[in-house]
Short mmCIF file of C-alpha atoms in Angstrom, two decimals:
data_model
loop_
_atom_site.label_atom_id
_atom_site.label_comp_id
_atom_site.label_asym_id
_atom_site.label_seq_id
_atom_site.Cartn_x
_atom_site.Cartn_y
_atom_site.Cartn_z
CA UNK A 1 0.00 0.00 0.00
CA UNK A 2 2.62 2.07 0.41
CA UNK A 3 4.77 1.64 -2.25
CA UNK A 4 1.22 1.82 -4.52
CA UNK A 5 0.00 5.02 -3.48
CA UNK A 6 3.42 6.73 -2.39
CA UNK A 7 2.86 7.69 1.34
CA UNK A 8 6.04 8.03 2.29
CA UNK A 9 7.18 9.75 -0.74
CA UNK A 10 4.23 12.40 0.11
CA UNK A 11 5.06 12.16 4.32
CA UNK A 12 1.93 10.91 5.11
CA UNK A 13 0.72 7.38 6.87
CA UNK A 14 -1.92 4.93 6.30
CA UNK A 15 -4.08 5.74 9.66
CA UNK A 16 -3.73 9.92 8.67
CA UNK A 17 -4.90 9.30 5.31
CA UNK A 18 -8.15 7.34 6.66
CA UNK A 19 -8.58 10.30 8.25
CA UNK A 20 -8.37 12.31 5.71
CA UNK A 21 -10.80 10.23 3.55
CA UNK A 22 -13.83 10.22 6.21
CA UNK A 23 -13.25 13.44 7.02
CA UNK A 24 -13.95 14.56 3.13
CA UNK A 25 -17.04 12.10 3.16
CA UNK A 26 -18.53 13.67 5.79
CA UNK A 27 -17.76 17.03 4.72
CA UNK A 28 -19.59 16.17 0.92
CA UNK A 29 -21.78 13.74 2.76
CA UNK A 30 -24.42 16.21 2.66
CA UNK A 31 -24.52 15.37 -1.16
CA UNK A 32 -26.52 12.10 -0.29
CA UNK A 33 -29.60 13.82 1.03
CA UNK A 34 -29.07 17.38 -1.38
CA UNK A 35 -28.90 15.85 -4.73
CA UNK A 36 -31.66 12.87 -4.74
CA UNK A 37 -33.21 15.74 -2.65
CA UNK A 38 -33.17 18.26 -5.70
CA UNK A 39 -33.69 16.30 -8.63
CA UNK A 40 -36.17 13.91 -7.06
CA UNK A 41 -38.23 16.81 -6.81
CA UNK A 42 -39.04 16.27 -11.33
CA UNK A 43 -41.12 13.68 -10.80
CA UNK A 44 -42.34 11.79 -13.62
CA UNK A 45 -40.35 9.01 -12.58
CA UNK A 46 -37.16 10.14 -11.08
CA UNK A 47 -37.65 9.32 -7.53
CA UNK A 48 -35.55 10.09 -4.41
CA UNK A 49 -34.20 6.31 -3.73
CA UNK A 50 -33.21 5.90 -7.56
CA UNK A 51 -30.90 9.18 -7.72
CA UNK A 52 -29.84 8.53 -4.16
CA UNK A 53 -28.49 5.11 -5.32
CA UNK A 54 -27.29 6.51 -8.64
CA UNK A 55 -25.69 9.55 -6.44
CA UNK A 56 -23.85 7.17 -4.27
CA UNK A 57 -22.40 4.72 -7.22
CA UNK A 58 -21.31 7.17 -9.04
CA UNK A 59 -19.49 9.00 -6.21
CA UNK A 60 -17.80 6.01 -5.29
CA UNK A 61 -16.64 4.75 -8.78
CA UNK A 62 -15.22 8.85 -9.98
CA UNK A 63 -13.84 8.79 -6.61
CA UNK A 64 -12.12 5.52 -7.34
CA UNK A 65 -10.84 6.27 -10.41
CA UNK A 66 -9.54 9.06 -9.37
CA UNK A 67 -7.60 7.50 -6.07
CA UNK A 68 -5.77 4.73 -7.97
CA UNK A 69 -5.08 6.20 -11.76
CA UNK A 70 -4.30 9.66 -10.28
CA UNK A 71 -3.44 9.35 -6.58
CA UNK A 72 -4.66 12.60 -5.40
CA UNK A 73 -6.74 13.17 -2.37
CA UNK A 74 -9.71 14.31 -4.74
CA UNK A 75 -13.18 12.99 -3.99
CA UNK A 76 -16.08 13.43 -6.54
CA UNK A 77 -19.88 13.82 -6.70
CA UNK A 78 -22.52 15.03 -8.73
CA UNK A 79 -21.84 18.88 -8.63
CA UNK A 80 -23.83 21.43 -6.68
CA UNK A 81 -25.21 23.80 -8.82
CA UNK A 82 -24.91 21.99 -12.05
CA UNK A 83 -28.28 19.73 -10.47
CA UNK A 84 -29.66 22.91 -9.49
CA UNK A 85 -29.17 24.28 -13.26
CA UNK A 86 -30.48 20.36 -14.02
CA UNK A 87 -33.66 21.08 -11.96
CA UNK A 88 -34.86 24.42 -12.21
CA UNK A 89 -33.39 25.82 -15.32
CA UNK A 90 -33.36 22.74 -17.86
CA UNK A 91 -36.74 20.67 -16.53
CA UNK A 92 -38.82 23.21 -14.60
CA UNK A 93 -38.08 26.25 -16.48
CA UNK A 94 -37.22 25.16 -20.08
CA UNK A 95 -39.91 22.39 -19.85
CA UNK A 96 -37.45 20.06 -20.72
CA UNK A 97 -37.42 16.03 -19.76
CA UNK A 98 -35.17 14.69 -17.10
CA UNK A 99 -34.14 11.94 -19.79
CA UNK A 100 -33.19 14.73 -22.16
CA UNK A 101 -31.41 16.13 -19.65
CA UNK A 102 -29.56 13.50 -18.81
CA UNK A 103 -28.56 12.90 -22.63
CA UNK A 104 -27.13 16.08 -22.64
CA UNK A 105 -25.02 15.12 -19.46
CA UNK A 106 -23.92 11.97 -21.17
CA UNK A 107 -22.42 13.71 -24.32
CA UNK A 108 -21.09 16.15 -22.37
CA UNK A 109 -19.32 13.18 -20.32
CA UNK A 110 -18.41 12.01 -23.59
CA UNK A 111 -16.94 15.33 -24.98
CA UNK A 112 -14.68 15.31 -21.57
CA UNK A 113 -13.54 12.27 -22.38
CA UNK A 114 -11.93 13.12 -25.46
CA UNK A 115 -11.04 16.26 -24.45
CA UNK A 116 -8.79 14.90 -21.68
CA UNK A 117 -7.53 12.24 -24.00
CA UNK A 118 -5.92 14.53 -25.96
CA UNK A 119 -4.57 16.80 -22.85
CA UNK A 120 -6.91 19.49 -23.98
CA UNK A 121 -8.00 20.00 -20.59
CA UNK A 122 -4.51 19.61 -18.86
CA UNK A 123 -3.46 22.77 -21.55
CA UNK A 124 -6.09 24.91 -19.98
CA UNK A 125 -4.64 24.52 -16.63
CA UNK A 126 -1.37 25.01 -17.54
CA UNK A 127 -2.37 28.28 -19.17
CA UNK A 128 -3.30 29.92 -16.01
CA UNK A 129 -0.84 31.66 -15.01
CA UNK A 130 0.95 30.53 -11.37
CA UNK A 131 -0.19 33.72 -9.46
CA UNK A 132 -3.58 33.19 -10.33
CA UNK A 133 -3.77 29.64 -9.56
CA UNK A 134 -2.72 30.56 -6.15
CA UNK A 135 -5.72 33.16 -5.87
CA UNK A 136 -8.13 30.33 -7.26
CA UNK A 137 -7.23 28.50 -4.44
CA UNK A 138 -7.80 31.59 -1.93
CA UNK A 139 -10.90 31.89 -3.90
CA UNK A 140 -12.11 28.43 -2.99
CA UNK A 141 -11.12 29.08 0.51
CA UNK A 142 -13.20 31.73 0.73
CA UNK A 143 -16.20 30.29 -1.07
CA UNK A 144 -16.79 27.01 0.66
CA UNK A 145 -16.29 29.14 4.13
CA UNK A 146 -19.36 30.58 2.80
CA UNK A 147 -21.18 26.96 1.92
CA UNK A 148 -20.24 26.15 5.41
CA UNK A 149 -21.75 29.58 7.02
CA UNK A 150 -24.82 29.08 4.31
CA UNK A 151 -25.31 25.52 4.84
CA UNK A 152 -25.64 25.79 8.73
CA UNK A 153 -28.06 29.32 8.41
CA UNK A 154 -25.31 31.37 9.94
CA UNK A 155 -25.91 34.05 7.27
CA UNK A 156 -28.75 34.90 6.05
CA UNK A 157 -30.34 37.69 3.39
CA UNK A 158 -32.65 38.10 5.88
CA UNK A 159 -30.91 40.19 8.35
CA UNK A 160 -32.06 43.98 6.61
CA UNK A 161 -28.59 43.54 4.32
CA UNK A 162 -27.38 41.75 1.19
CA UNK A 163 -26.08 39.50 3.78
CA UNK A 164 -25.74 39.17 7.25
CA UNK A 165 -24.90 37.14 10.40
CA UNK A 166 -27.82 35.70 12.63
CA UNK A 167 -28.91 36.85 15.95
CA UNK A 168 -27.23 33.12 17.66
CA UNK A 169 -29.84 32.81 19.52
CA UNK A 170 -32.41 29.53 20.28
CA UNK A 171 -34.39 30.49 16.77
CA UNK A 172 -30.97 29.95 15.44
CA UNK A 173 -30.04 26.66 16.82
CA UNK A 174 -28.33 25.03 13.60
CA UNK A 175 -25.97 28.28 13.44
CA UNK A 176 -25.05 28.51 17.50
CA UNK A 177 -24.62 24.91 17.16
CA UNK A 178 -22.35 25.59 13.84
CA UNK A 179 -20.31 27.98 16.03
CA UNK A 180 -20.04 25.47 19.07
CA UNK A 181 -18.29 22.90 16.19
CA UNK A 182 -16.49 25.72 14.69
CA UNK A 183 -14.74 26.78 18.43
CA UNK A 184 -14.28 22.71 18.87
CA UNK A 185 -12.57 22.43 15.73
CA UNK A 186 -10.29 25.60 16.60
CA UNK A 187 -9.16 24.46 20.17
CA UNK A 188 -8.58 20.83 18.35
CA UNK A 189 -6.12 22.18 15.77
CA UNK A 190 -4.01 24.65 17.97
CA UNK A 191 -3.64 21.65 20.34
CA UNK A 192 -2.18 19.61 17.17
CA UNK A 193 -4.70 16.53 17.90
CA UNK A 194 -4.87 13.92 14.57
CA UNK A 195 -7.76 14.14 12.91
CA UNK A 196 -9.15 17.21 14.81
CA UNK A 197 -11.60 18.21 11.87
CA UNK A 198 -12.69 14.44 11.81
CA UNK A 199 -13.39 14.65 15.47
CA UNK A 200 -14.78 18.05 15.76
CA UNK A 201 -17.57 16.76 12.74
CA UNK A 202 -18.73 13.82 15.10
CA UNK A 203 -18.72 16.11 18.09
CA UNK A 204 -20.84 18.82 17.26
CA UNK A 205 -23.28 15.87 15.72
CA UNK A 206 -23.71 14.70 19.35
CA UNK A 207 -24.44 18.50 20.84
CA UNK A 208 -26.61 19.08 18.15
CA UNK A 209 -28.60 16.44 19.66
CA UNK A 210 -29.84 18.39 23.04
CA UNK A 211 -30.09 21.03 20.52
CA UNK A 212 -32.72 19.08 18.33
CA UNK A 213 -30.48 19.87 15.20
CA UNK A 214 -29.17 16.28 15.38
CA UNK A 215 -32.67 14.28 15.23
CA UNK A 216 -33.09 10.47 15.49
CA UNK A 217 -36.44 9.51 13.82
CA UNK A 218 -38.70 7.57 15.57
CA UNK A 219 -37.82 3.55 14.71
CA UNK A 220 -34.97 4.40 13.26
CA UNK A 221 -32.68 1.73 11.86
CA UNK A 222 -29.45 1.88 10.86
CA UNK A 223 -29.66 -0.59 7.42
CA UNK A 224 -31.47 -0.22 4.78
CA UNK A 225 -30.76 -1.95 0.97
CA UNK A 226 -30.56 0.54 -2.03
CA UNK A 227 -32.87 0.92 -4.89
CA UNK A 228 -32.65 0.30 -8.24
CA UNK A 229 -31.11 3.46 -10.29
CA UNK A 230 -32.31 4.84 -13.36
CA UNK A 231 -30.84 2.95 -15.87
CA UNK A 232 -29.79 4.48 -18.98
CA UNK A 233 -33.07 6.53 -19.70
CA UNK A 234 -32.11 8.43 -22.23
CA UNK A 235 -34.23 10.42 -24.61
CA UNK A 236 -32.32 11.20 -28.51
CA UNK A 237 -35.20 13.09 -30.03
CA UNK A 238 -34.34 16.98 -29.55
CA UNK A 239 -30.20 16.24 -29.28
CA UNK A 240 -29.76 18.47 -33.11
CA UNK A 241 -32.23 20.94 -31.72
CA UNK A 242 -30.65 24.54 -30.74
CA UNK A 243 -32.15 24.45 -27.13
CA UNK A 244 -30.33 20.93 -26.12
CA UNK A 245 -27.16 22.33 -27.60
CA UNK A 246 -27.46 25.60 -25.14
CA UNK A 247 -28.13 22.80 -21.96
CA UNK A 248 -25.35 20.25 -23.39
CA UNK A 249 -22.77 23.24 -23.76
CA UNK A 250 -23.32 25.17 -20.50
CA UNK A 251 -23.05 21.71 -18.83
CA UNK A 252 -19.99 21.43 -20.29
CA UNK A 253 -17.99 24.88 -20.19
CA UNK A 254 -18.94 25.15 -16.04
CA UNK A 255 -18.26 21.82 -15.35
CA UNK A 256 -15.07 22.00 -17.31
CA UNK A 257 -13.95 25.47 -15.21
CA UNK A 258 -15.27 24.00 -11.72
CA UNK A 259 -12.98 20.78 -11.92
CA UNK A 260 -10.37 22.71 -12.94
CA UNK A 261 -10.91 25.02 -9.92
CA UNK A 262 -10.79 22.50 -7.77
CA UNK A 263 -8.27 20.62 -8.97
CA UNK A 264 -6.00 23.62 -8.50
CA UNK A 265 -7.08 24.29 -5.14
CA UNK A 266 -6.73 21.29 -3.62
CA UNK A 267 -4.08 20.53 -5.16
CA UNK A 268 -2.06 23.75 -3.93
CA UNK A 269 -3.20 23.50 -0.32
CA UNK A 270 -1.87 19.78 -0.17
CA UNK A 271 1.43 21.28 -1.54
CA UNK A 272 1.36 18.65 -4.62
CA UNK A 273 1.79 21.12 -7.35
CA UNK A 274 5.42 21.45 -8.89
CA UNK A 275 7.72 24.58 -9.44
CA UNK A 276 5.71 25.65 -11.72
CA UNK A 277 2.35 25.37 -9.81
CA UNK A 278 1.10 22.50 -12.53
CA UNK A 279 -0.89 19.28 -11.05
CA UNK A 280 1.08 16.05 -11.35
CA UNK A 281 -1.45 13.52 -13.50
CA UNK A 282 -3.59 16.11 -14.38
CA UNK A 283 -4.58 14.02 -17.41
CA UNK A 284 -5.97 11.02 -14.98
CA UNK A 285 -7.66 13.79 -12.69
CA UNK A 286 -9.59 15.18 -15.58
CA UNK A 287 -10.27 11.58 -16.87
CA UNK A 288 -12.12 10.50 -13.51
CA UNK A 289 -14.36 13.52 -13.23
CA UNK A 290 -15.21 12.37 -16.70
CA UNK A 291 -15.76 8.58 -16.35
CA UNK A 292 -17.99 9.61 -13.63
CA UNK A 293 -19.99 12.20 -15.53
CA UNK A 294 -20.56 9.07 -18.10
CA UNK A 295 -21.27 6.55 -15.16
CA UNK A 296 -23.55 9.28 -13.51
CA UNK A 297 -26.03 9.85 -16.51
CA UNK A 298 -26.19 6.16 -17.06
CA UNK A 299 -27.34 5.97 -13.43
CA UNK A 300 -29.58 8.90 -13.57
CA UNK A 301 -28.00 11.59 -11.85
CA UNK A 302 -26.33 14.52 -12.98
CA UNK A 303 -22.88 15.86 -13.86
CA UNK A 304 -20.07 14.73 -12.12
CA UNK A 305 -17.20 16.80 -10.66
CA UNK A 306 -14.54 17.52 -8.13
CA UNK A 307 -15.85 18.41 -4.87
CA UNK A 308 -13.98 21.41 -3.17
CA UNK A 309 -14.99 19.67 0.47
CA UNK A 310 -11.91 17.79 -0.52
CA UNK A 311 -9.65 20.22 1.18
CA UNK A 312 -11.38 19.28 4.10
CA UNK A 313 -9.42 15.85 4.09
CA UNK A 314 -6.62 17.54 2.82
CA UNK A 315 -7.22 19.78 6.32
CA UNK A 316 -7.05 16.74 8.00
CA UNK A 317 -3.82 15.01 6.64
CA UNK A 318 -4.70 13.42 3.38
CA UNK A 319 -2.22 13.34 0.78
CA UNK A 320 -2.65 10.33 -1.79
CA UNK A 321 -5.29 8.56 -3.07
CA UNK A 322 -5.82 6.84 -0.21
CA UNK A 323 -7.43 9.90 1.09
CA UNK A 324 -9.89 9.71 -2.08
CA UNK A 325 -10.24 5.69 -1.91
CA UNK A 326 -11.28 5.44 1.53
CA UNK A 327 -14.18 8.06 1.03
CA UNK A 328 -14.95 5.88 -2.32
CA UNK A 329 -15.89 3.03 -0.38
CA UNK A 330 -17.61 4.87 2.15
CA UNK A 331 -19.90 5.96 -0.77
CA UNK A 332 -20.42 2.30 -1.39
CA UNK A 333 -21.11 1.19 2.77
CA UNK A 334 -23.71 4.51 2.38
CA UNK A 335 -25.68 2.76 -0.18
CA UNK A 336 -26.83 0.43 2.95
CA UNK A 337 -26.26 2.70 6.14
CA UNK A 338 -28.12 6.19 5.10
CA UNK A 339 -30.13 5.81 8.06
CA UNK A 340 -26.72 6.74 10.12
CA UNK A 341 -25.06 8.89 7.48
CA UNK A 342 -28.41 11.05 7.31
CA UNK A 343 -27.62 11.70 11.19
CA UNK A 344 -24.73 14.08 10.60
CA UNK A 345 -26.59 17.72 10.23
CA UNK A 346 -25.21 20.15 7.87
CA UNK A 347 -24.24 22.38 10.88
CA UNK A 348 -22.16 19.73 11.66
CA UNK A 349 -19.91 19.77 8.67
CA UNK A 350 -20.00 23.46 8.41
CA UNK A 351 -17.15 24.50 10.76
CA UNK A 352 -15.08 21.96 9.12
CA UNK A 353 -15.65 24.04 5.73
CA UNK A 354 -15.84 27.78 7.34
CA UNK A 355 -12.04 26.31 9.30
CA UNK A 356 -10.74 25.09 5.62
CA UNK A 357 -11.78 28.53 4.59
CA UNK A 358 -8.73 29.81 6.70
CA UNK A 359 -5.98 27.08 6.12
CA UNK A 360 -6.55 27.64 2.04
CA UNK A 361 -6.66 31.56 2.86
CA UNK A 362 -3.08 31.19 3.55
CA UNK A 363 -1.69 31.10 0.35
CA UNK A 364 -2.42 34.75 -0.36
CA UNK A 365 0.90 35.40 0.90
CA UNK A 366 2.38 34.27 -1.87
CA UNK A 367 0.51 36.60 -4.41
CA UNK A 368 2.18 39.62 -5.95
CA UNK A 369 -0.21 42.09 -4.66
CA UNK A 370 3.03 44.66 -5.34
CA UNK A 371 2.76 44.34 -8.51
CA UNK A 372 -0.71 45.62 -9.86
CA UNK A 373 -1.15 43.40 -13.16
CA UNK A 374 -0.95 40.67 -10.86
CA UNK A 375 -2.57 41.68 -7.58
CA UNK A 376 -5.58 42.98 -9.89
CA UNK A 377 -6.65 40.03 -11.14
CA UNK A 378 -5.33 38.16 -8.05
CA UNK A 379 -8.45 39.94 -6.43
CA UNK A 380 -10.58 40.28 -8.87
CA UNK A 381 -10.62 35.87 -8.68
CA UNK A 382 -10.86 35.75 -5.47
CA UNK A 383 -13.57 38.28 -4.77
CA UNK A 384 -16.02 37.04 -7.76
CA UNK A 385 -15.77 33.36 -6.54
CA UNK A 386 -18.05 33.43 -3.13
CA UNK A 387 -20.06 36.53 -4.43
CA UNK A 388 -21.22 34.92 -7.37
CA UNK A 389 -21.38 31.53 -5.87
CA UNK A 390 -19.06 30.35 -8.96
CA UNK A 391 -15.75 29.06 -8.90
CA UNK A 392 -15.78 28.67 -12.81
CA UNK A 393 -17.36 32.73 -12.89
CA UNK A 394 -14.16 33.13 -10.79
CA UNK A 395 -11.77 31.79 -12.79
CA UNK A 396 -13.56 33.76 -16.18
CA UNK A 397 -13.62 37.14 -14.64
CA UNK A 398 -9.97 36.31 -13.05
CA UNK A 399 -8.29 35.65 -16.28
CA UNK A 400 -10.42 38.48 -18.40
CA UNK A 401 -8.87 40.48 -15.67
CA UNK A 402 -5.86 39.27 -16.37
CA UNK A 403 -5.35 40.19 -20.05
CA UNK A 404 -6.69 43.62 -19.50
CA UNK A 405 -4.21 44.22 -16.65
CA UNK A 406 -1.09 42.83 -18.27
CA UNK A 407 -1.77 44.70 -21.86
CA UNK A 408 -2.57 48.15 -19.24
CA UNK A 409 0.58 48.05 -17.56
CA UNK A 410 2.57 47.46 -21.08
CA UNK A 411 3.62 43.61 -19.88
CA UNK A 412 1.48 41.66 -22.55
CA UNK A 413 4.39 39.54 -23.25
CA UNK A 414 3.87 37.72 -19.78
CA UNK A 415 0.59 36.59 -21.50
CA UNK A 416 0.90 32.69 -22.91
CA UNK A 417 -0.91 32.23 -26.36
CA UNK A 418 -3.61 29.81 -24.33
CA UNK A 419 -4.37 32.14 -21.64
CA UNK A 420 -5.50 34.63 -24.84
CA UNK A 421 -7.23 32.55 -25.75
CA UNK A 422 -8.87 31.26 -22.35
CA UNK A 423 -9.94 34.67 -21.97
CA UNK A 424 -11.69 35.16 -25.21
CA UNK A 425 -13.45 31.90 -24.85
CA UNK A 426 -14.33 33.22 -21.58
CA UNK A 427 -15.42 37.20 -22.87
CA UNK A 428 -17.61 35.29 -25.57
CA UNK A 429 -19.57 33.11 -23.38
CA UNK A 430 -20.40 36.31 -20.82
CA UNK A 431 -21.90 38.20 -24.35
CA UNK A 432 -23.65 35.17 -25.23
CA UNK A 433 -24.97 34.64 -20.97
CA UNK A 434 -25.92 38.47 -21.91
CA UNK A 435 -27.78 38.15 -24.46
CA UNK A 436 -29.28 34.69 -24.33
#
């Protein structure tokens, strides 16, 4: 095991990268009940138990892939808003079906595919520049710390402003309970105990119980057996029309920017980027995000992608894939103990995201902010990301940014032919969001 997956070579051990690997299923856990959650909500067929099965499988198997072909401490699940934009935009508000929908996740599985068979995608990271893959990863920081504060209610749009921090008070009992974990996982850290994110998850589970946020239903077991997944219920009528090309290609263009984002982040906090800040196997990355988009619409759930909760295990010691193979199978053991997994509250999880927030915030110290045409765009990345919710409307704005500062300041020969390019890709596809 440790000659496959390189521990030692990465100075990491067997028991710290279990750790690592619950602690990034527990984090994304929340996955299990969102997704089957959201797109169970159709109808017509697509039921709660079939994408909660089809959720779970695929997780597992992109997770898989991605622990023994690339080794990196990346777990993967069907992507929050890409079901949202699944849901509401393609089926309730274009009055499309969820098998068409699902088509058009399948091709654009299929288009990955290719794509990182020829080291298209891998070109696109390398063609950020190394300053701004450093504020991606700030970005990221920042933006799950605000998943974790949104997930447990401690902000709100509610409070009179655009958004604010909750009265912690008894009505708030998910966010005081949030802030309990969140002072847990703190005191855990600074006294340097293993696993202290891993810990501080299952400990503010059990006070959230007194609290009523952690509830135990009535005859509750803790097996159950999965159902059966959608199977391959596809739907090839409307794939030449203009309106499945729109859904296929904006599956494909976020997805493609939100792996990449990701990828980079993690990547960067776990300190497994070389000299010249590029991911090592990038190709085998990009190729299990894309095996499990495949395996996900043949299931019946949608796209597939890197989950940024991964820095969570990162947080917690992970490394290698051993990080990303442990919370694989603990996919697989969900598919017949979601009575216990659906235990763990999102308040739970949420100081373990809100505390990543800080240990990927780090690496702004190693941005140019001196120099102006790359401190601009530095912030310009890492402010977009949690204000637009978007790590791929980061990365577009970020490299736009880019471009105009390094042409401004008369240093446009810093600018690599494929980041040009990146950023007219990404100027077109605002214009066409614009005018859509």
């Amino acid at each position: 095991m440790d000659k496959f997956f390189k521990l030692k070579e990465n100075g990491t051990t067997v028991s710290r990268e279990i750790v690592g690997g619950v602690t990034t299923f527990l984090a994304m856990a929340y996955i299990l009940a969102v997704n089957p959650g959201m797109l169970g909500s159709i109808g017509n067929g697509m039921t709660f138990a079939a994408v909660f099965t089809a959720t779970a499988i695929a997780s597992a198997l992109a997770t898989l892939v991605m622990a023994f072909w690339a080794n990196l401490p990346v777990a993967l699940a069907p992507g929050m808003g890409l079901n949202a934009f699944f849901t509401y935009t393609v089926c309730f508000g274009m009055g499309c079906s969820w098998q068409l929908a699902l088509t058009a996740v399948l091709i654009e599985g299929i288009i990955f595919i290719v794509l990182s068979l020829f080291g298209i995608r891998e070109k696109i990271i390398n063609a950020i520049p190394a300053g701004m893959k450093k504020a991606v990863a700030v970005g990221i920081g920042l933006f799950i710390a605000l998943i974790g504060l949104a997930n447990a209610g401690v902000v709100s749009s509610e409070t009179g402003t655009v958004i604010g921090f909750v009265n912690l008070d008894m009505a708030a009992k998910p966010a005081v309970v949030a802030m309990i974990g969140l002072v847990i996982t703190i005191v855990l850290y600074l006294m340097k105990v293993p696993g202290a994110i891993l810990l501080a998850i299952l400990a503010t589970t059990i006070i959230g119980i007194p609290f009523g946020v952690t509830s135990i239903p009535e005859g509750w077991k803790p097996f159950s057996l999965p159902a059966a997944p959608l199977l391959c219920k596809f739907e090839w009528a409307g794939v030449l029309s203009v309106k499945f090309l729109v859904i296929m290609f904006t599956f494909l263009f976020t997805d493609l920017f939100d792996t990449i984002g990701t990828l980079m982040g993690v990547t960067q906090q776990a300190g497994l980027v070389d000299s010249n800040g590029n991911i090592p196997k990038a190709k085998q990355a990009l190729m299990a995000d894309s095996i499990g988009t495949v395996a996900g619409a043949c299931l019946g759930t949608s796209t597939v992608t890197s989950f940024v909760e991964s820095s969570s295990g990162v947080a917690a010691g992970g490394r290698t894939g051993l990080t990303s193979a442990t919370t694989g199978i603990l996919f697989l053991v969900a598919l017949f103990m979601t009575p216990i997994f659906a235990l763990i509250p999102s308040a739970a999880t949420a100081p373990a995201l809100i505390f990543v927030g800080f240990l990927m915030l780090q690496q702004v110290a190693d941005i140019d902010f001196k120099d102006p045409t790359e401190g601009i765009p530095a912030f310009v990345t890492i402010m977009v990301m949690p204000f637009s919710y978007s790590i791929s409307k980061g990365i577009a704005f970020g490299m736009i940014a880019y471009v105009i500062a390094k042409v401004a300041g008369k240093k446009s020969k810093d600018i690599p032919v494929a980041t040009w390019v990146l950023a007219v890709i990404f100027v077109a596809d605002i214009i066409f969001e614009a005018v859509k």
